[in-house]
């Protein structure tokens, strides 16, 4: 127990000493987003304002670190790759409300915290991947994937991955628990086998003829299309088309990447400037070109390749409501044995 406590203390000390707590020309960011995706934005912000962005990246544990550090935390901004972590941090009292006129102007209300505690930066559309050769239709709904005619023809990553939990949570918000549970059971019954490793593997399975349709985030199609290190992924992309799901009751589910300003931000003014820059037309266009995600700022057009897939009509449910349903979504996945 002593060893565990000592390691935790040393970890916190290393983190707090890695970044300057307060400085006139610095803003400190804890990021779940990979450095190569956000560093170009930070460089553009520094060039524009003279404020240097110092970043700590981790795939997990940043919220726990913020809790441990408390008022001594050097972090000004937390960036995440999903709404769940934003809401979790806000619910734990780790965010502060920032009523920015710039953010309100640039980002629709459904993509922001009702309490002004966080904002979306990009949209991650959960779409249908379909075989260009074996699936004739270009319009489908999520409900279609549970139709028995697709038995043995569907690929998805594990049901308890946050991307799929977000979709299930959105469906709970729109259709209720009972109907959503029936849909998840039908989707499981149609799987071609056990869930695949990730969203790219859905396209790989379609290319290999292991399945005909699947659920994945749209931006992976852009990443595969332009992958010059693993060129076989270009073949997976060429074999697959993107369909933005729509039905009478539900549009295309979107999760978000987003940011919040921490409760004890030592450089609050600089943090506000960074957040306002990240929702600006300039930064949103950079996001769109680099990551193949849809801008959260509706005034900014998506990348040309992304636009070629069709028009995204996001479902109307507030992303915060999605986050609130994630635990129930996880319970449904476990109950139906989705990953078995």
Short mmCIF file of C-alpha atoms in Angstrom, two decimals:
data_model
loop_
_atom_site.label_atom_id
_atom_site.label_comp_id
_atom_site.label_asym_id
_atom_site.label_seq_id
_atom_site.Cartn_x
_atom_site.Cartn_y
_atom_site.Cartn_z
CA UNK A 1 0.00 0.00 0.00
CA UNK A 2 2.85 2.35 0.87
CA UNK A 3 4.52 1.61 -2.46
CA UNK A 4 1.30 2.35 -4.36
CA UNK A 5 0.82 5.64 -2.52
CA UNK A 6 4.43 6.61 -3.12
CA UNK A 7 4.18 5.90 -6.85
CA UNK A 8 0.99 7.95 -7.05
CA UNK A 9 2.63 10.84 -5.24
CA UNK A 10 5.70 10.73 -7.46
CA UNK A 11 3.49 10.59 -10.55
CA UNK A 12 1.61 13.68 -9.39
CA UNK A 13 4.83 15.50 -8.56
CA UNK A 14 6.30 14.73 -11.98
CA UNK A 15 3.17 16.01 -13.66
CA UNK A 16 2.89 19.20 -11.67
CA UNK A 17 6.55 20.06 -12.12
CA UNK A 18 6.48 19.31 -15.84
CA UNK A 19 4.38 22.40 -16.57
CA UNK A 20 4.71 25.93 -15.22
CA UNK A 21 1.74 26.70 -13.00
CA UNK A 22 1.32 30.35 -13.96
CA UNK A 23 2.95 32.44 -16.64
CA UNK A 24 1.79 35.41 -18.69
CA UNK A 25 2.58 33.78 -22.03
CA UNK A 26 1.70 30.11 -21.38
CA UNK A 27 -1.38 27.89 -21.39
CA UNK A 28 -1.18 24.31 -20.11
CA UNK A 29 -3.23 21.55 -21.74
CA UNK A 30 -3.98 18.02 -20.58
CA UNK A 31 -4.98 16.16 -23.74
CA UNK A 32 -6.52 12.80 -24.54
CA UNK A 33 -6.08 13.81 -28.18
CA UNK A 34 -2.86 12.59 -29.78
CA UNK A 35 -0.15 15.24 -30.13
CA UNK A 36 0.14 15.02 -33.93
CA UNK A 37 -3.55 15.92 -34.25
CA UNK A 38 -3.48 19.06 -32.13
CA UNK A 39 0.08 20.41 -32.29
CA UNK A 40 -0.51 22.20 -35.64
CA UNK A 41 -3.43 24.02 -34.01
CA UNK A 42 -1.34 24.96 -31.00
CA UNK A 43 1.44 26.30 -33.22
CA UNK A 44 -1.06 28.43 -35.13
CA UNK A 45 -2.45 29.74 -31.83
CA UNK A 46 1.04 30.65 -30.60
CA UNK A 47 1.84 32.40 -33.87
CA UNK A 48 -1.35 34.42 -33.56
CA UNK A 49 -1.20 35.31 -29.85
CA UNK A 50 2.37 34.79 -28.65
CA UNK A 51 1.02 32.39 -26.00
CA UNK A 52 2.92 29.10 -25.84
CA UNK A 53 0.91 25.90 -25.44
CA UNK A 54 2.46 23.27 -23.19
CA UNK A 55 0.79 19.87 -23.39
CA UNK A 56 0.67 16.62 -21.43
CA UNK A 57 -0.79 13.75 -23.47
CA UNK A 58 -2.18 10.50 -22.06
CA UNK A 59 -4.59 7.88 -23.33
CA UNK A 60 -6.17 7.57 -19.89
CA UNK A 61 -5.94 8.86 -16.34
CA UNK A 62 -5.97 12.63 -16.88
CA UNK A 63 -9.23 13.16 -15.02
CA UNK A 64 -7.87 11.19 -12.10
CA UNK A 65 -4.72 13.33 -12.16
CA UNK A 66 -6.78 16.49 -12.07
CA UNK A 67 -8.58 15.12 -9.02
CA UNK A 68 -5.32 14.26 -7.28
CA UNK A 69 -3.72 17.62 -7.99
CA UNK A 70 -6.72 19.66 -6.90
CA UNK A 71 -6.04 23.39 -6.61
CA UNK A 72 -2.33 22.80 -7.28
CA UNK A 73 -2.91 21.49 -10.79
CA UNK A 74 -1.02 23.35 -13.54
CA UNK A 75 -3.65 22.36 -16.11
CA UNK A 76 -5.69 25.12 -17.70
CA UNK A 77 -7.51 23.11 -20.37
CA UNK A 78 -8.63 19.49 -20.70
CA UNK A 79 -9.14 18.17 -24.24
CA UNK A 80 -10.97 14.88 -24.82
CA UNK A 81 -11.97 12.63 -27.71
CA UNK A 82 -15.50 12.00 -26.45
CA UNK A 83 -18.29 13.75 -24.59
CA UNK A 84 -18.31 11.17 -21.80
CA UNK A 85 -15.04 12.37 -20.33
CA UNK A 86 -16.11 16.01 -20.56
CA UNK A 87 -19.29 15.33 -18.62
CA UNK A 88 -17.43 13.11 -16.14
CA UNK A 89 -14.93 15.88 -15.43
CA UNK A 90 -17.69 18.48 -15.08
CA UNK A 91 -19.71 16.20 -12.78
CA UNK A 92 -16.64 15.82 -10.57
CA UNK A 93 -16.32 19.59 -10.22
CA UNK A 94 -13.15 19.78 -12.32
CA UNK A 95 -14.47 22.35 -14.82
CA UNK A 96 -15.46 25.96 -14.52
CA UNK A 97 -18.24 27.77 -16.34
CA UNK A 98 -17.03 30.14 -19.05
CA UNK A 99 -19.72 32.21 -20.72
CA UNK A 100 -17.91 33.11 -23.92
CA UNK A 101 -19.81 35.05 -26.56
CA UNK A 102 -17.40 33.66 -29.16
CA UNK A 103 -18.14 30.05 -28.23
CA UNK A 104 -21.89 30.73 -28.15
CA UNK A 105 -21.70 32.27 -31.60
CA UNK A 106 -19.61 29.53 -33.18
CA UNK A 107 -20.92 26.30 -31.60
CA UNK A 108 -24.61 25.24 -31.61
CA UNK A 109 -26.27 24.88 -28.22
CA UNK A 110 -26.71 21.13 -28.58
CA UNK A 111 -22.95 20.74 -28.79
CA UNK A 112 -22.16 22.74 -25.66
CA UNK A 113 -22.68 22.26 -21.95
CA UNK A 114 -25.93 23.90 -20.82
CA UNK A 115 -23.88 25.25 -17.91
CA UNK A 116 -21.09 26.55 -20.19
CA UNK A 117 -18.62 24.06 -18.67
CA UNK A 118 -17.39 22.55 -21.95
CA UNK A 119 -17.73 22.83 -25.71
CA UNK A 120 -17.45 20.56 -28.73
CA UNK A 121 -14.55 21.10 -31.11
CA UNK A 122 -15.25 18.50 -33.82
CA UNK A 123 -17.99 16.01 -34.68
CA UNK A 124 -17.34 12.29 -35.04
CA UNK A 125 -20.14 10.80 -37.13
CA UNK A 126 -21.01 7.17 -36.37
CA UNK A 127 -21.88 5.97 -39.85
CA UNK A 128 -22.54 2.77 -41.75
CA UNK A 129 -19.69 1.28 -43.78
CA UNK A 130 -21.02 -0.83 -46.65
CA UNK A 131 -19.54 -2.88 -49.47
CA UNK A 132 -19.57 -1.03 -52.77
CA UNK A 133 -19.95 -4.34 -54.61
CA UNK A 134 -22.44 -6.22 -52.43
CA UNK A 135 -24.69 -3.50 -50.99
CA UNK A 136 -26.74 -1.71 -53.63
CA UNK A 137 -28.59 0.83 -51.50
CA UNK A 138 -27.09 4.16 -50.56
CA UNK A 139 -29.60 4.93 -47.80
CA UNK A 140 -29.84 2.94 -44.59
CA UNK A 141 -30.74 3.39 -40.93
CA UNK A 142 -29.21 2.00 -37.76
CA UNK A 143 -32.41 0.01 -37.36
CA UNK A 144 -31.70 -1.78 -40.65
CA UNK A 145 -28.57 -3.35 -39.20
CA UNK A 146 -30.74 -5.43 -36.83
CA UNK A 147 -32.94 -6.70 -39.67
CA UNK A 148 -32.63 -10.50 -40.05
CA UNK A 149 -31.77 -10.05 -43.73
CA UNK A 150 -28.31 -8.95 -42.55
CA UNK A 151 -27.75 -12.06 -40.42
CA UNK A 152 -24.06 -12.97 -40.57
CA UNK A 153 -23.26 -9.86 -42.60
CA UNK A 154 -22.45 -7.22 -39.94
CA UNK A 155 -19.08 -6.20 -38.45
CA UNK A 156 -18.57 -3.88 -35.49
CA UNK A 157 -15.93 -3.28 -32.89
CA UNK A 158 -16.79 -4.38 -29.30
CA UNK A 159 -20.11 -3.14 -28.00
CA UNK A 160 -18.59 -1.64 -24.87
CA UNK A 161 -16.21 0.65 -26.75
CA UNK A 162 -17.10 4.31 -26.08
CA UNK A 163 -17.93 4.90 -29.77
CA UNK A 164 -20.60 2.17 -29.73
CA UNK A 165 -21.79 3.03 -26.23
CA UNK A 166 -22.37 6.58 -27.46
CA UNK A 167 -24.56 5.33 -30.29
CA UNK A 168 -26.52 3.05 -27.97
CA UNK A 169 -26.89 5.87 -25.45
CA UNK A 170 -28.24 8.16 -28.18
CA UNK A 171 -30.74 5.50 -29.18
CA UNK A 172 -31.87 5.20 -25.55
CA UNK A 173 -32.51 8.96 -25.58
CA UNK A 174 -34.57 8.72 -28.76
CA UNK A 175 -36.32 5.36 -28.43
CA UNK A 176 -36.19 4.33 -24.78
CA UNK A 177 -34.50 1.42 -23.05
CA UNK A 178 -36.77 -1.42 -24.19
CA UNK A 179 -36.61 -0.65 -27.91
CA UNK A 180 -32.87 -0.04 -27.72
CA UNK A 181 -32.29 -3.36 -25.96
CA UNK A 182 -34.20 -5.15 -28.72
CA UNK A 183 -32.07 -3.39 -31.33
CA UNK A 184 -28.79 -4.35 -29.64
CA UNK A 185 -29.97 -7.97 -29.44
CA UNK A 186 -30.80 -7.90 -33.15
CA UNK A 187 -27.48 -6.33 -34.02
CA UNK A 188 -25.61 -9.00 -32.07
CA UNK A 189 -27.60 -11.73 -33.82
CA UNK A 190 -26.46 -10.36 -37.19
CA UNK A 191 -22.74 -10.22 -36.43
CA UNK A 192 -20.50 -12.12 -38.82
CA UNK A 193 -18.45 -13.30 -35.83
CA UNK A 194 -17.05 -11.85 -32.65
CA UNK A 195 -16.58 -8.06 -32.70
CA UNK A 196 -13.50 -6.93 -34.61
CA UNK A 197 -10.59 -5.01 -33.14
CA UNK A 198 -11.47 -1.48 -34.26
CA UNK A 199 -13.28 0.65 -36.83
CA UNK A 200 -10.64 0.17 -39.51
CA UNK A 201 -11.08 -3.58 -39.13
CA UNK A 202 -14.72 -3.12 -40.16
CA UNK A 203 -13.54 -1.85 -43.56
CA UNK A 204 -10.94 -4.63 -43.69
CA UNK A 205 -13.67 -7.20 -43.08
CA UNK A 206 -15.78 -5.71 -45.87
CA UNK A 207 -12.79 -5.78 -48.23
CA UNK A 208 -12.11 -9.43 -47.35
CA UNK A 209 -15.76 -10.42 -47.83
CA UNK A 210 -16.17 -11.37 -44.18
CA UNK A 211 -19.09 -8.94 -43.81
CA UNK A 212 -21.07 -6.55 -45.97
CA UNK A 213 -21.97 -3.73 -43.58
CA UNK A 214 -20.78 -2.33 -40.29
CA UNK A 215 -20.71 0.65 -37.95
CA UNK A 216 -17.67 2.93 -37.77
CA UNK A 217 -16.64 6.55 -37.42
CA UNK A 218 -16.52 8.35 -40.74
CA UNK A 219 -13.11 9.98 -40.24
CA UNK A 220 -11.34 6.61 -40.35
CA UNK A 221 -12.26 6.43 -44.02
CA UNK A 222 -10.22 9.56 -44.62
CA UNK A 223 -7.31 8.24 -42.59
CA UNK A 224 -7.32 4.94 -44.50
CA UNK A 225 -7.63 6.67 -47.88
CA UNK A 226 -4.52 8.74 -47.18
CA UNK A 227 -2.50 6.09 -45.34
CA UNK A 228 0.89 5.86 -47.06
CA UNK A 229 2.57 3.73 -44.37
CA UNK A 230 0.09 0.87 -44.40
CA UNK A 231 -1.03 1.13 -48.01
CA UNK A 232 -3.27 -1.93 -47.79
CA UNK A 233 -5.68 0.28 -45.88
CA UNK A 234 -6.26 2.24 -49.08
CA UNK A 235 -7.69 -0.97 -50.58
CA UNK A 236 -10.02 -1.36 -47.60
CA UNK A 237 -11.27 2.18 -48.14
CA UNK A 238 -11.76 1.73 -51.86
CA UNK A 239 -13.95 -1.33 -51.24
CA UNK A 240 -16.18 0.55 -48.81
CA UNK A 241 -18.71 3.36 -49.02
CA UNK A 242 -19.97 5.66 -46.29
CA UNK A 243 -23.70 5.90 -45.58
CA UNK A 244 -25.02 8.52 -43.18
CA UNK A 245 -27.83 6.69 -41.35
CA UNK A 246 -31.27 8.25 -41.16
CA UNK A 247 -34.74 7.10 -40.21
CA UNK A 248 -38.04 8.73 -39.31
CA UNK A 249 -36.99 8.98 -35.65
CA UNK A 250 -33.21 9.25 -35.68
CA UNK A 251 -30.54 11.03 -37.72
CA UNK A 252 -26.83 10.31 -37.79
CA UNK A 253 -25.38 9.92 -34.31
CA UNK A 254 -22.41 12.16 -33.57
CA UNK A 255 -20.01 12.07 -30.69
CA UNK A 256 -17.63 14.97 -30.19
CA UNK A 257 -14.13 15.91 -29.36
CA UNK A 258 -14.14 18.83 -26.98
CA UNK A 259 -12.48 20.96 -24.36
CA UNK A 260 -13.12 22.50 -20.98
CA UNK A 261 -11.33 25.01 -18.80
CA UNK A 262 -10.29 23.46 -15.52
CA UNK A 263 -11.68 24.55 -12.17
CA UNK A 264 -8.35 25.88 -10.89
CA UNK A 265 -6.81 27.03 -14.20
CA UNK A 266 -3.81 29.18 -13.20
CA UNK A 267 -3.80 30.85 -16.62
CA UNK A 268 -7.53 31.25 -17.10
CA UNK A 269 -7.44 34.20 -19.50
CA UNK A 270 -5.03 32.37 -21.79
CA UNK A 271 -7.21 29.27 -21.57
CA UNK A 272 -10.25 31.24 -22.70
CA UNK A 273 -8.26 32.64 -25.61
CA UNK A 274 -7.23 29.11 -26.64
CA UNK A 275 -10.77 27.79 -26.41
CA UNK A 276 -12.08 30.69 -28.50
CA UNK A 277 -9.35 30.10 -31.06
CA UNK A 278 -10.19 26.40 -31.32
CA UNK A 279 -13.80 27.16 -32.27
CA UNK A 280 -12.79 29.87 -34.76
CA UNK A 281 -13.24 29.44 -38.50
CA UNK A 282 -9.47 29.28 -38.94
CA UNK A 283 -8.86 26.49 -36.42
CA UNK A 284 -11.97 24.56 -37.41
CA UNK A 285 -10.82 24.50 -41.03
CA UNK A 286 -7.44 23.18 -39.89
CA UNK A 287 -9.15 20.45 -37.89
CA UNK A 288 -11.28 19.49 -40.87
CA UNK A 289 -8.29 19.19 -43.20
CA UNK A 290 -6.04 17.29 -40.79
CA UNK A 291 -8.41 14.84 -39.11
CA UNK A 292 -11.29 14.27 -41.58
CA UNK A 293 -13.73 15.06 -38.77
CA UNK A 294 -16.70 17.34 -39.26
CA UNK A 295 -16.30 20.85 -37.85
CA UNK A 296 -18.44 21.64 -34.82
CA UNK A 297 -18.65 25.18 -36.17
CA UNK A 298 -21.37 24.91 -38.85
CA UNK A 299 -19.98 27.88 -40.77
CA UNK A 300 -16.92 25.83 -41.72
CA UNK A 301 -17.14 23.33 -44.58
CA UNK A 302 -15.78 19.80 -44.15
CA UNK A 303 -12.76 18.55 -46.05
CA UNK A 304 -13.39 17.88 -49.76
CA UNK A 305 -13.09 14.11 -49.32
CA UNK A 306 -15.46 14.16 -46.37
CA UNK A 307 -17.96 16.26 -48.32
CA UNK A 308 -17.88 13.68 -51.14
CA UNK A 309 -19.43 11.07 -48.83
CA UNK A 310 -22.65 13.03 -48.56
CA UNK A 311 -24.40 15.47 -46.26
CA UNK A 312 -24.21 14.90 -42.53
CA UNK A 313 -27.49 15.59 -40.72
CA UNK A 314 -26.67 15.10 -37.05
CA UNK A 315 -29.29 13.62 -34.80
CA UNK A 316 -30.96 16.23 -32.63
CA UNK A 317 -30.29 14.72 -29.20
CA UNK A 318 -28.05 16.86 -26.98
CA UNK A 319 -24.63 15.26 -26.57
CA UNK A 320 -24.80 15.73 -22.80
CA UNK A 321 -27.91 13.54 -22.68
CA UNK A 322 -25.92 10.89 -24.56
CA UNK A 323 -23.24 10.97 -21.88
CA UNK A 324 -25.83 10.54 -19.13
CA UNK A 325 -27.08 7.31 -20.78
CA UNK A 326 -23.67 5.69 -21.18
CA UNK A 327 -23.89 3.54 -18.03
CA UNK A 328 -27.24 2.13 -19.08
CA UNK A 329 -25.86 1.50 -22.56
CA UNK A 330 -22.97 -0.47 -21.05
CA UNK A 331 -25.41 -2.51 -18.98
CA UNK A 332 -27.44 -3.42 -22.07
CA UNK A 333 -24.27 -4.51 -23.90
CA UNK A 334 -23.30 -6.71 -20.96
CA UNK A 335 -26.79 -8.14 -20.56
CA UNK A 336 -27.02 -9.33 -24.19
CA UNK A 337 -23.46 -10.70 -24.16
CA UNK A 338 -22.57 -8.60 -27.18
CA UNK A 339 -18.86 -9.37 -27.08
CA UNK A 340 -19.22 -13.11 -26.41
#
